[in-house]
C-alpha cells in the first residue's frame, strides 16, 4: 500500500510517495541534493569573496573548464597575431589588420568580450534610448517608428540585441550596423537572420565613406570603435553629413585616458595615463583624449559618465571607460551639461546621507512662505521632500543645495524618478522604501539622467531599495536600532497598533500605556535626573546625535543653553507629537520612524497622486540640485524666498555674520527668509536685524496654546521669519 504526500520546501512543492523502495530512493536523492548544495557553497565560497574585483562573467567562466578553454584558445591565437603584426616594419591595411585580429575570436566575441568587458555599452545605449523617447519632448515622440540608427563599428550587431531592452526595435525604420571586419559582419548577418530583424542592415564598409539610404540618421553610436579608427576626425565630420541637425543623438562608449589637465571626473594621474595608453597601444587602440575633446567641440554634451570595469580572467585590475551622449548645437531645446565638479563629502560627514526625509513641517511653512509663480526660492536639500513641495506649490525656480553629496544624490533620484517613472513605481521606491525591480528601472530609466556624482553613489547603494530605504542612511541606522528594540522588548505589535489608531484619543491611550512612557511621566525627579544623565551619556551623546540624528555639536550646545538636557528635549519632542498629532493619517514623520514606510494616508505631499501629477506635468523641471556651500549658491542669483531650516544653528559667530551680509545682498527687497532653531531665543536673530531684516517669531515650544506641540515634527524650540526691508 502506498500514498502520495505533497510538502513545500522553501516555496517548492515536493511529492513524496510513501511505502516501498521508491520513497526511500526519493529521500536519498533529496539528501544527496542537499549535501551537494552545501559542497558547492563551500567549493565556490572563496570565489564569491572576489566578486568585487573579478567580473561575474569571469566567475561563471572559471566555474566551467570547457568554456575557459573555448575562450582562451582564440584569445591566445589573437595575442600571437598581434605580436607578429606589431613586430613588422610595415602594418597591413586597416581592413586586413582587423580581419587578422578578430577572425580567431569572432565566435566567442559576444560571450567573453562584449558581455564581460565592454561595461560602457549598456549605459550608453540606455542613455540614447531615453533621449530618443523623452516624454518632455513631443517632437521626439512623433518620430517613433521613423527613426534611423547608424551603429559605426557595430561588429556582431550585439548593440541591436541590447538596445531592444530599452526601446522596441520597431521604433526604428532602419538600423545600419557598419563594420570593416568581414568575420564580425558574418556573425552580425547570422544574428539578424536568426532574430528576424527585417529593419536591420549589415554594411561591410569603411565608416569614412558610409551614407545611409534615408540620407538622415536620428541616432549614431560608436561602441568601443572610435578609439580603433585610424582617421576618427574624418568619421566624425562625415557623420555630420547625415546626422539629423535638429533632433539627432550621438552616443559613444569607449576606453579612455585623460589629458594632463582635464575635467574633474575625467582626470587621471600620470601613472594611469601612461599605463593604460601603453597597454592599449599594443592592441593598436589609441586612448588619447583628443577624440572626446573633438566631440565636445562639435556637439553639445548632454550626458557623461566616467568609470572603470573589470577585465575577464584578470582580478584586481579595472580598465577605465566612459559613456558620452551629445546632440547637434543646432538643437535649440537642449542645454549643454556643464562639466561637473568633483565633490567629496566633508570628513565629519558619514559616507551616506544623514536624512532620508525632511524634518521641517511643510504645512506650517506654507502660509508663511506663500509661494507664488514669480518666486525664486533657495532651500537646503536635506531629504529633498520640501524641495519638491516648493516646486509643487508653483515656484518659478527652486535651487536646492547641500554640502553632503549623498543628500544631493537622494534629491536628484527623487526628481528623476518623478520625471521618468509612473506613480506606482515612485510610490514603491519612496513610499514603501522597496522596489522588486529597482536594478532594471535604475539601469534603463534613472541612471541615464543622473549626474556623475549621483550615479557613483547609487551604483553602490542600490541595495537600499531591497531591504528598506528608510532603514539606511545615518538616521536609518538609528531607526533600525529602534525597530530591533521594539522586537526585543516585545512591543512591536503595540507600536503598529499605535501608528494605525483611528482617533487621537485611541492613540493617546496606547501611547500612555507604554511602560517607558509611564516611567518618564511618573518617576521621582531625582531618579529621572539620574536616568537622564545615563541615557545622555550612552545614547544621546554628541557623537550619536551628530552621526545618527544630524544634530551637530553647535546645535547640541544651543539646546543646553536653554537649561534643557538632550534627554528631556528628545522626550518632550516625542511626547508632544504622540499626544497632539495622529500618526495614521497625518504625522508621517514619526510613522516612518516606527514602521520604516509610509502609507498613502500618511505620507509627504509629493507622494500623493495629485501632487505627483502636478510635478510630473512640468513643475519638477523648475528644480536645480547643487552640491556646494550654501553661500556659493546664494551668490548665484537674487532670491525672493530663502529657507534656512536649522542651518544657522550650525554656524559660528563669524559665519553667521557672513551669511547675514550675503542674505542682505541676494534677497530682494520685500523678500522673506524663514528658519527654525533648537533654541528658544537664538542669539543670531539680532545679527539678521542688523543686516536689514525685520524678524518675527511665529511660535515657541513653550507657548501655552500649543500644549507642547508646535507642528508635526515638534523637534525645534522656535520658528522664525524675517522680511527684507
mmCIF file of C-alpha atoms in Angstrom, residues 348-687:
data_model
loop_
_atom_site.group_PDB
_atom_site.id
_atom_site.type_symbol
_atom_site.label_atom_id
_atom_site.label_comp_id
_atom_site.label_asym_id
_atom_site.label_seq_id
_atom_site.Cartn_x
_atom_site.Cartn_y
_atom_site.Cartn_z
ATOM 1 C CA UNK A 348 32.938 64.897 9.583
ATOM 2 C CA UNK A 349 30.029 63.573 7.479
ATOM 3 C CA UNK A 350 29.078 59.867 7.345
ATOM 4 C CA UNK A 351 29.625 58.089 3.977
ATOM 5 C CA UNK A 352 25.912 58.282 3.162
ATOM 6 C CA UNK A 353 23.003 60.663 3.585
ATOM 7 C CA UNK A 354 22.001 61.644 7.120
ATOM 8 C CA UNK A 355 18.327 62.358 6.427
ATOM 9 C CA UNK A 356 16.049 60.331 4.144
ATOM 10 C CA UNK A 357 13.151 62.747 4.788
ATOM 11 C CA UNK A 358 12.940 66.447 5.602
ATOM 12 C CA UNK A 359 12.433 67.250 9.284
ATOM 13 C CA UNK A 360 10.611 70.562 8.790
ATOM 14 C CA UNK A 361 6.819 70.545 8.617
ATOM 15 C CA UNK A 362 5.757 71.960 5.196
ATOM 16 C CA UNK A 363 2.187 72.606 6.368
ATOM 17 C CA UNK A 364 3.467 75.211 8.837
ATOM 18 C CA UNK A 365 5.839 76.685 6.234
ATOM 19 C CA UNK A 366 3.194 77.040 3.509
ATOM 20 C CA UNK A 367 1.224 80.074 4.837
ATOM 21 C CA UNK A 368 4.413 81.808 5.997
ATOM 22 C CA UNK A 369 6.193 81.444 2.643
ATOM 23 C CA UNK A 370 3.093 81.967 0.480
ATOM 24 C CA UNK A 371 4.860 80.740 -2.665
ATOM 25 C CA UNK A 372 3.786 82.401 -5.927
ATOM 26 C CA UNK A 373 4.573 81.859 -9.639
ATOM 27 C CA UNK A 374 7.295 84.549 -9.630
ATOM 28 C CA UNK A 375 9.154 83.275 -6.565
ATOM 29 C CA UNK A 376 12.770 82.174 -6.876
ATOM 30 C CA UNK A 377 13.493 80.041 -3.813
ATOM 31 C CA UNK A 378 16.712 78.827 -2.213
ATOM 32 C CA UNK A 379 16.450 75.936 0.223
ATOM 33 C CA UNK A 380 18.692 73.405 1.886
ATOM 34 C CA UNK A 381 18.213 69.934 0.435
ATOM 35 C CA UNK A 382 18.139 67.595 3.441
ATOM 36 C CA UNK A 383 15.863 64.686 2.391
ATOM 37 C CA UNK A 384 14.609 66.550 -0.691
ATOM 38 C CA UNK A 385 10.897 66.308 0.229
ATOM 39 C CA UNK A 386 10.382 70.021 0.855
ATOM 40 C CA UNK A 387 12.303 70.910 -2.303
ATOM 41 C CA UNK A 388 9.647 69.004 -4.246
ATOM 42 C CA UNK A 389 6.859 70.601 -2.212
ATOM 43 C CA UNK A 390 8.116 74.117 -3.000
ATOM 44 C CA UNK A 391 8.136 73.289 -6.711
ATOM 45 C CA UNK A 392 4.647 71.778 -6.453
ATOM 46 C CA UNK A 393 3.374 74.990 -4.855
ATOM 47 C CA UNK A 394 4.270 76.813 -8.060
ATOM 48 C CA UNK A 395 7.669 78.450 -7.511
ATOM 49 C CA UNK A 396 9.328 79.755 -10.669
ATOM 50 C CA UNK A 397 12.621 78.154 -9.646
ATOM 51 C CA UNK A 398 13.801 76.151 -6.620
ATOM 52 C CA UNK A 399 17.554 75.921 -6.014
ATOM 53 C CA UNK A 400 18.278 73.072 -3.593
ATOM 54 C CA UNK A 401 21.747 72.987 -2.017
ATOM 55 C CA UNK A 402 23.563 70.674 0.375
ATOM 56 C CA UNK A 403 27.209 70.160 1.258
ATOM 57 C CA UNK A 404 26.718 66.404 1.591
ATOM 58 C CA UNK A 405 26.904 64.782 -1.902
ATOM 59 C CA UNK A 406 24.730 61.910 -0.681
ATOM 60 C CA UNK A 407 21.846 64.257 0.165
ATOM 61 C CA UNK A 408 22.082 65.707 -3.346
ATOM 62 C CA UNK A 409 22.098 62.182 -4.796
ATOM 63 C CA UNK A 410 18.912 61.329 -2.887
ATOM 64 C CA UNK A 411 17.140 64.501 -4.008
ATOM 65 C CA UNK A 412 18.287 64.033 -7.605
ATOM 66 C CA UNK A 413 16.981 60.464 -7.613
ATOM 67 C CA UNK A 414 13.584 61.651 -6.348
ATOM 68 C CA UNK A 415 13.428 64.335 -9.033
ATOM 69 C CA UNK A 416 14.321 61.954 -11.871
ATOM 70 C CA UNK A 417 12.010 59.231 -10.554
ATOM 71 C CA UNK A 418 9.078 61.651 -10.743
ATOM 72 C CA UNK A 419 10.103 62.668 -14.274
ATOM 73 C CA UNK A 420 10.749 59.208 -15.694
ATOM 74 C CA UNK A 421 8.614 56.691 -13.772
ATOM 75 C CA UNK A 422 4.936 56.025 -13.214
ATOM 76 C CA UNK A 423 3.317 56.843 -9.891
ATOM 77 C CA UNK A 424 3.257 53.261 -8.574
ATOM 78 C CA UNK A 425 6.998 52.850 -9.137
ATOM 79 C CA UNK A 426 7.712 56.115 -7.321
ATOM 80 C CA UNK A 427 5.417 55.039 -4.500
ATOM 81 C CA UNK A 428 7.217 51.721 -4.118
ATOM 82 C CA UNK A 429 10.612 53.418 -4.034
ATOM 83 C CA UNK A 430 9.872 56.284 -1.675
ATOM 84 C CA UNK A 431 6.553 55.324 -0.079
ATOM 85 C CA UNK A 432 7.225 51.703 0.802
ATOM 86 C CA UNK A 433 11.003 52.129 0.560
ATOM 87 C CA UNK A 434 11.358 48.959 -1.528
ATOM 88 C CA UNK A 435 11.119 48.032 -5.204
ATOM 89 C CA UNK A 436 11.476 44.492 -6.516
ATOM 90 C CA UNK A 437 12.754 45.657 -9.937
ATOM 91 C CA UNK A 438 14.952 48.518 -8.783
ATOM 92 C CA UNK A 439 18.002 47.289 -10.720
ATOM 93 C CA UNK A 440 16.139 47.164 -14.021
ATOM 94 C CA UNK A 441 14.390 50.538 -13.738
ATOM 95 C CA UNK A 442 17.543 52.197 -12.438
ATOM 96 C CA UNK A 443 19.622 51.000 -15.395
ATOM 97 C CA UNK A 444 17.060 51.803 -18.077
ATOM 98 C CA UNK A 445 15.121 54.823 -16.741
ATOM 99 C CA UNK A 446 17.008 56.654 -13.985
ATOM 100 C CA UNK A 447 20.764 56.252 -14.499
ATOM 101 C CA UNK A 448 20.720 57.910 -17.979
ATOM 102 C CA UNK A 449 19.587 61.173 -16.375
ATOM 103 C CA UNK A 450 21.683 61.302 -13.204
ATOM 104 C CA UNK A 451 24.855 63.297 -12.671
ATOM 105 C CA UNK A 452 28.219 61.565 -12.305
ATOM 106 C CA UNK A 453 28.249 62.028 -8.520
ATOM 107 C CA UNK A 454 24.742 60.640 -8.071
ATOM 108 C CA UNK A 455 25.475 57.708 -10.379
ATOM 109 C CA UNK A 456 28.577 56.854 -8.382
ATOM 110 C CA UNK A 457 26.574 56.912 -5.145
ATOM 111 C CA UNK A 458 23.536 54.923 -6.257
ATOM 112 C CA UNK A 459 25.549 52.337 -8.185
ATOM 113 C CA UNK A 460 26.925 51.265 -4.803
ATOM 114 C CA UNK A 461 23.814 51.890 -2.677
ATOM 115 C CA UNK A 462 21.019 50.483 -4.824
ATOM 116 C CA UNK A 463 20.521 47.702 -2.275
ATOM 117 C CA UNK A 464 18.861 50.309 -0.052
ATOM 118 C CA UNK A 465 15.681 49.666 -2.031
ATOM 119 C CA UNK A 466 15.903 45.910 -1.480
ATOM 120 C CA UNK A 467 15.584 45.887 2.315
ATOM 121 C CA UNK A 468 14.053 49.296 3.027
ATOM 122 C CA UNK A 469 15.307 52.769 2.113
ATOM 123 C CA UNK A 470 14.325 54.270 5.453
ATOM 124 C CA UNK A 471 16.474 51.811 7.391
ATOM 125 C CA UNK A 472 19.545 53.116 5.568
ATOM 126 C CA UNK A 473 21.486 56.326 5.826
ATOM 127 C CA UNK A 474 22.766 57.662 9.141
ATOM 128 C CA UNK A 475 19.309 58.232 10.619
ATOM 129 C CA UNK A 476 18.153 54.938 9.106
ATOM 130 C CA UNK A 477 20.591 53.022 11.286
ATOM 131 C CA UNK A 478 19.048 54.674 14.347
ATOM 132 C CA UNK A 479 15.598 53.660 13.090
ATOM 133 C CA UNK A 480 16.840 50.105 12.558
ATOM 134 C CA UNK A 481 18.046 50.064 16.164
ATOM 135 C CA UNK A 482 14.609 51.329 17.238
ATOM 136 C CA UNK A 483 12.995 48.509 15.254
ATOM 137 C CA UNK A 484 15.075 45.842 16.989
ATOM 138 C CA UNK A 485 14.364 47.396 20.368
ATOM 139 C CA UNK A 486 10.658 47.031 19.590
ATOM 140 C CA UNK A 487 11.184 43.370 18.719
ATOM 141 C CA UNK A 488 13.473 42.550 21.663
ATOM 142 C CA UNK A 489 11.312 44.254 24.284
ATOM 143 C CA UNK A 490 8.113 42.826 22.807
ATOM 144 C CA UNK A 491 6.152 45.933 21.897
ATOM 145 C CA UNK A 492 6.391 45.806 18.103
ATOM 146 C CA UNK A 493 2.711 44.856 17.710
ATOM 147 C CA UNK A 494 1.683 47.609 20.087
ATOM 148 C CA UNK A 495 3.725 50.167 18.110
ATOM 149 C CA UNK A 496 1.976 49.111 14.900
ATOM 150 C CA UNK A 497 -1.361 49.467 16.667
ATOM 151 C CA UNK A 498 -0.270 52.924 17.840
ATOM 152 C CA UNK A 499 0.543 54.036 14.277
ATOM 153 C CA UNK A 500 -2.817 52.797 12.926
ATOM 154 C CA UNK A 501 -5.082 54.266 15.621
ATOM 155 C CA UNK A 502 -8.180 55.810 14.043
ATOM 156 C CA UNK A 503 -8.619 58.647 16.540
ATOM 157 C CA UNK A 504 -6.289 60.851 18.564
ATOM 158 C CA UNK A 505 -7.944 59.616 21.783
ATOM 159 C CA UNK A 506 -7.200 55.985 20.912
ATOM 160 C CA UNK A 507 -3.618 56.911 20.023
ATOM 161 C CA UNK A 508 -3.134 58.767 23.328
ATOM 162 C CA UNK A 509 -4.412 55.782 25.309
ATOM 163 C CA UNK A 510 -1.956 53.446 23.580
ATOM 164 C CA UNK A 511 0.940 55.884 23.996
ATOM 165 C CA UNK A 512 0.407 56.436 27.728
ATOM 166 C CA UNK A 513 0.105 52.670 28.272
ATOM 167 C CA UNK A 514 3.737 52.045 27.224
ATOM 168 C CA UNK A 515 5.843 51.267 30.288
ATOM 169 C CA UNK A 516 8.689 53.576 29.226
ATOM 170 C CA UNK A 517 6.245 56.483 28.882
ATOM 171 C CA UNK A 518 4.837 55.788 32.341
ATOM 172 C CA UNK A 519 8.329 55.664 33.795
ATOM 173 C CA UNK A 520 9.294 59.050 32.385
ATOM 174 C CA UNK A 521 5.980 60.668 33.270
ATOM 175 C CA UNK A 522 5.693 59.495 36.859
ATOM 176 C CA UNK A 523 9.170 58.697 38.174
ATOM 177 C CA UNK A 524 10.573 60.851 41.026
ATOM 178 C CA UNK A 525 12.560 63.901 39.918
ATOM 179 C CA UNK A 526 15.816 62.636 41.440
ATOM 180 C CA UNK A 527 15.561 59.265 39.698
ATOM 181 C CA UNK A 528 14.539 60.982 36.451
ATOM 182 C CA UNK A 529 17.612 63.223 36.611
ATOM 183 C CA UNK A 530 19.893 60.219 37.172
ATOM 184 C CA UNK A 531 18.401 58.254 34.257
ATOM 185 C CA UNK A 532 18.668 61.329 32.032
ATOM 186 C CA UNK A 533 22.395 61.505 32.674
ATOM 187 C CA UNK A 534 22.839 57.792 31.919
ATOM 188 C CA UNK A 535 20.838 57.944 28.665
ATOM 189 C CA UNK A 536 22.597 61.119 27.573
ATOM 190 C CA UNK A 537 25.973 59.510 28.182
ATOM 191 C CA UNK A 538 25.168 56.248 26.382
ATOM 192 C CA UNK A 539 22.576 57.084 23.715
ATOM 193 C CA UNK A 540 22.164 60.839 23.267
ATOM 194 C CA UNK A 541 25.785 61.955 23.414
ATOM 195 C CA UNK A 542 27.268 64.359 20.859
ATOM 196 C CA UNK A 543 28.714 61.621 18.638
ATOM 197 C CA UNK A 544 25.449 59.667 18.300
ATOM 198 C CA UNK A 545 23.396 62.837 17.898
ATOM 199 C CA UNK A 546 25.617 64.046 15.049
ATOM 200 C CA UNK A 547 26.267 60.840 13.123
ATOM 201 C CA UNK A 548 22.833 59.297 13.748
ATOM 202 C CA UNK A 549 20.387 62.162 14.251
ATOM 203 C CA UNK A 550 22.083 65.004 12.389
ATOM 204 C CA UNK A 551 22.426 67.267 15.434
ATOM 205 C CA UNK A 552 25.855 68.983 15.241
ATOM 206 C CA UNK A 553 27.809 69.959 18.389
ATOM 207 C CA UNK A 554 26.982 73.677 17.988
ATOM 208 C CA UNK A 555 23.247 72.955 17.963
ATOM 209 C CA UNK A 556 23.667 70.450 20.793
ATOM 210 C CA UNK A 557 25.155 73.239 22.912
ATOM 211 C CA UNK A 558 22.306 75.607 21.985
ATOM 212 C CA UNK A 559 19.816 73.163 23.496
ATOM 213 C CA UNK A 560 21.805 73.100 26.719
ATOM 214 C CA UNK A 561 21.896 76.899 26.832
ATOM 215 C CA UNK A 562 18.101 76.912 27.348
ATOM 216 C CA UNK A 563 18.558 74.853 30.511
ATOM 217 C CA UNK A 564 17.304 71.584 28.993
ATOM 218 C CA UNK A 565 19.220 68.346 28.708
ATOM 219 C CA UNK A 566 19.187 66.348 25.487
ATOM 220 C CA UNK A 567 17.172 63.543 27.084
ATOM 221 C CA UNK A 568 14.482 65.961 28.265
ATOM 222 C CA UNK A 569 14.490 67.663 24.851
ATOM 223 C CA UNK A 570 14.005 64.356 22.992
ATOM 224 C CA UNK A 571 11.310 63.198 25.419
ATOM 225 C CA UNK A 572 9.309 66.423 25.078
ATOM 226 C CA UNK A 573 9.602 66.203 21.272
ATOM 227 C CA UNK A 574 8.191 62.672 21.075
ATOM 228 C CA UNK A 575 5.572 63.077 23.800
ATOM 229 C CA UNK A 576 4.148 66.255 22.285
ATOM 230 C CA UNK A 577 3.879 64.723 18.803
ATOM 231 C CA UNK A 578 2.342 61.498 20.153
ATOM 232 C CA UNK A 579 -0.289 63.326 22.187
ATOM 233 C CA UNK A 580 -1.290 66.000 19.667
ATOM 234 C CA UNK A 581 -0.866 64.569 16.131
ATOM 235 C CA UNK A 582 -2.398 61.454 14.561
ATOM 236 C CA UNK A 583 0.093 59.022 13.013
ATOM 237 C CA UNK A 584 -2.351 57.053 10.883
ATOM 238 C CA UNK A 585 -3.390 59.865 8.538
ATOM 239 C CA UNK A 586 -1.303 62.938 9.349
ATOM 240 C CA UNK A 587 2.062 62.642 11.081
ATOM 241 C CA UNK A 588 4.144 60.762 8.531
ATOM 242 C CA UNK A 589 7.418 61.892 10.144
ATOM 243 C CA UNK A 590 7.201 59.609 13.167
ATOM 244 C CA UNK A 591 5.201 56.952 11.397
ATOM 245 C CA UNK A 592 8.128 56.217 9.087
ATOM 246 C CA UNK A 593 10.441 56.164 12.121
ATOM 247 C CA UNK A 594 8.390 53.454 13.795
ATOM 248 C CA UNK A 595 7.394 51.353 10.776
ATOM 249 C CA UNK A 596 10.041 52.023 8.105
ATOM 250 C CA UNK A 597 7.486 53.071 5.482
ATOM 251 C CA UNK A 598 4.663 55.490 4.682
ATOM 252 C CA UNK A 599 1.025 54.814 3.866
ATOM 253 C CA UNK A 600 -0.953 56.654 1.206
ATOM 254 C CA UNK A 601 -2.965 58.244 4.017
ATOM 255 C CA UNK A 602 0.162 59.381 5.882
ATOM 256 C CA UNK A 603 2.993 60.444 3.594
ATOM 257 C CA UNK A 604 4.834 63.533 2.281
ATOM 258 C CA UNK A 605 2.787 65.608 -0.140
ATOM 259 C CA UNK A 606 4.949 64.751 -3.172
ATOM 260 C CA UNK A 607 3.942 61.087 -2.760
ATOM 261 C CA UNK A 608 0.234 61.812 -3.166
ATOM 262 C CA UNK A 609 -1.149 61.152 -6.645
ATOM 263 C CA UNK A 610 -2.418 64.700 -7.099
ATOM 264 C CA UNK A 611 0.918 66.320 -6.205
ATOM 265 C CA UNK A 612 2.853 63.739 -8.231
ATOM 266 C CA UNK A 613 0.777 64.619 -11.297
ATOM 267 C CA UNK A 614 1.409 68.361 -10.872
ATOM 268 C CA UNK A 615 5.135 67.775 -10.567
ATOM 269 C CA UNK A 616 5.315 65.335 -13.483
ATOM 270 C CA UNK A 617 3.345 67.686 -15.720
ATOM 271 C CA UNK A 618 6.259 70.107 -15.613
ATOM 272 C CA UNK A 619 6.714 71.731 -12.207
ATOM 273 C CA UNK A 620 9.512 69.299 -11.305
ATOM 274 C CA UNK A 621 11.589 70.847 -14.111
ATOM 275 C CA UNK A 622 11.861 74.034 -12.030
ATOM 276 C CA UNK A 623 14.257 72.341 -9.576
ATOM 277 C CA UNK A 624 18.057 72.537 -9.672
ATOM 278 C CA UNK A 625 20.149 70.454 -7.255
ATOM 279 C CA UNK A 626 23.557 71.719 -6.099
ATOM 280 C CA UNK A 627 26.304 70.101 -4.044
ATOM 281 C CA UNK A 628 28.053 73.137 -2.647
ATOM 282 C CA UNK A 629 28.298 75.573 0.221
ATOM 283 C CA UNK A 630 25.071 77.446 0.923
ATOM 284 C CA UNK A 631 26.782 80.808 0.422
ATOM 285 C CA UNK A 632 28.106 79.815 -3.016
ATOM 286 C CA UNK A 633 24.634 79.031 -4.373
ATOM 287 C CA UNK A 634 23.179 82.068 -2.598
ATOM 288 C CA UNK A 635 25.577 84.237 -4.615
ATOM 289 C CA UNK A 636 24.415 82.840 -7.989
ATOM 290 C CA UNK A 637 21.203 84.896 -8.296
ATOM 291 C CA UNK A 638 18.650 87.051 -6.499
ATOM 292 C CA UNK A 639 16.008 85.270 -4.417
ATOM 293 C CA UNK A 640 12.537 86.194 -3.201
ATOM 294 C CA UNK A 641 12.343 83.400 -0.586
ATOM 295 C CA UNK A 642 15.086 81.586 1.329
ATOM 296 C CA UNK A 643 14.526 78.529 3.545
ATOM 297 C CA UNK A 644 17.373 78.247 6.061
ATOM 298 C CA UNK A 645 15.889 75.301 8.010
ATOM 299 C CA UNK A 646 18.068 74.997 11.143
ATOM 300 C CA UNK A 647 21.267 75.749 9.206
ATOM 301 C CA UNK A 648 22.163 78.853 11.236
ATOM 302 C CA UNK A 649 22.249 76.776 14.444
ATOM 303 C CA UNK A 650 25.276 75.009 12.961
ATOM 304 C CA UNK A 651 27.367 78.147 12.351
ATOM 305 C CA UNK A 652 29.855 80.021 14.498
ATOM 306 C CA UNK A 653 29.568 83.783 15.007
ATOM 307 C CA UNK A 654 31.834 84.711 12.083
ATOM 308 C CA UNK A 655 29.921 82.528 9.628
ATOM 309 C CA UNK A 656 26.606 83.926 10.882
ATOM 310 C CA UNK A 657 27.855 87.452 10.105
ATOM 311 C CA UNK A 658 28.913 86.380 6.597
ATOM 312 C CA UNK A 659 25.586 84.653 5.968
ATOM 313 C CA UNK A 660 23.563 87.668 7.118
ATOM 314 C CA UNK A 661 25.606 90.002 4.900
ATOM 315 C CA UNK A 662 25.146 87.716 1.864
ATOM 316 C CA UNK A 663 21.417 87.405 2.507
ATOM 317 C CA UNK A 664 21.188 91.188 2.630
ATOM 318 C CA UNK A 665 22.787 91.340 -0.847
ATOM 319 C CA UNK A 666 20.933 88.473 -2.518
ATOM 320 C CA UNK A 667 17.392 88.615 -1.086
ATOM 321 C CA UNK A 668 15.275 91.173 -2.939
ATOM 322 C CA UNK A 669 13.503 93.969 -1.085
ATOM 323 C CA UNK A 670 10.266 92.546 0.292
ATOM 324 C CA UNK A 671 11.694 89.018 0.141
ATOM 325 C CA UNK A 672 11.384 86.650 3.069
ATOM 326 C CA UNK A 673 13.628 84.169 4.878
ATOM 327 C CA UNK A 674 12.459 81.501 7.330
ATOM 328 C CA UNK A 675 14.357 79.344 9.799
ATOM 329 C CA UNK A 676 13.955 77.047 12.774
ATOM 330 C CA UNK A 677 16.118 76.794 15.860
ATOM 331 C CA UNK A 678 16.729 74.334 18.665
ATOM 332 C CA UNK A 679 16.956 77.403 20.921
ATOM 333 C CA UNK A 680 14.003 79.343 22.301
ATOM 334 C CA UNK A 681 15.873 82.590 21.646
ATOM 335 C CA UNK A 682 18.615 82.028 19.056
ATOM 336 C CA UNK A 683 21.412 84.579 19.533
ATOM 337 C CA UNK A 684 21.772 85.292 15.811
ATOM 338 C CA UNK A 685 18.343 86.961 15.444
ATOM 339 C CA UNK A 686 19.909 90.302 16.321
ATOM 340 C CA UNK A 687 22.530 89.766 13.585
#
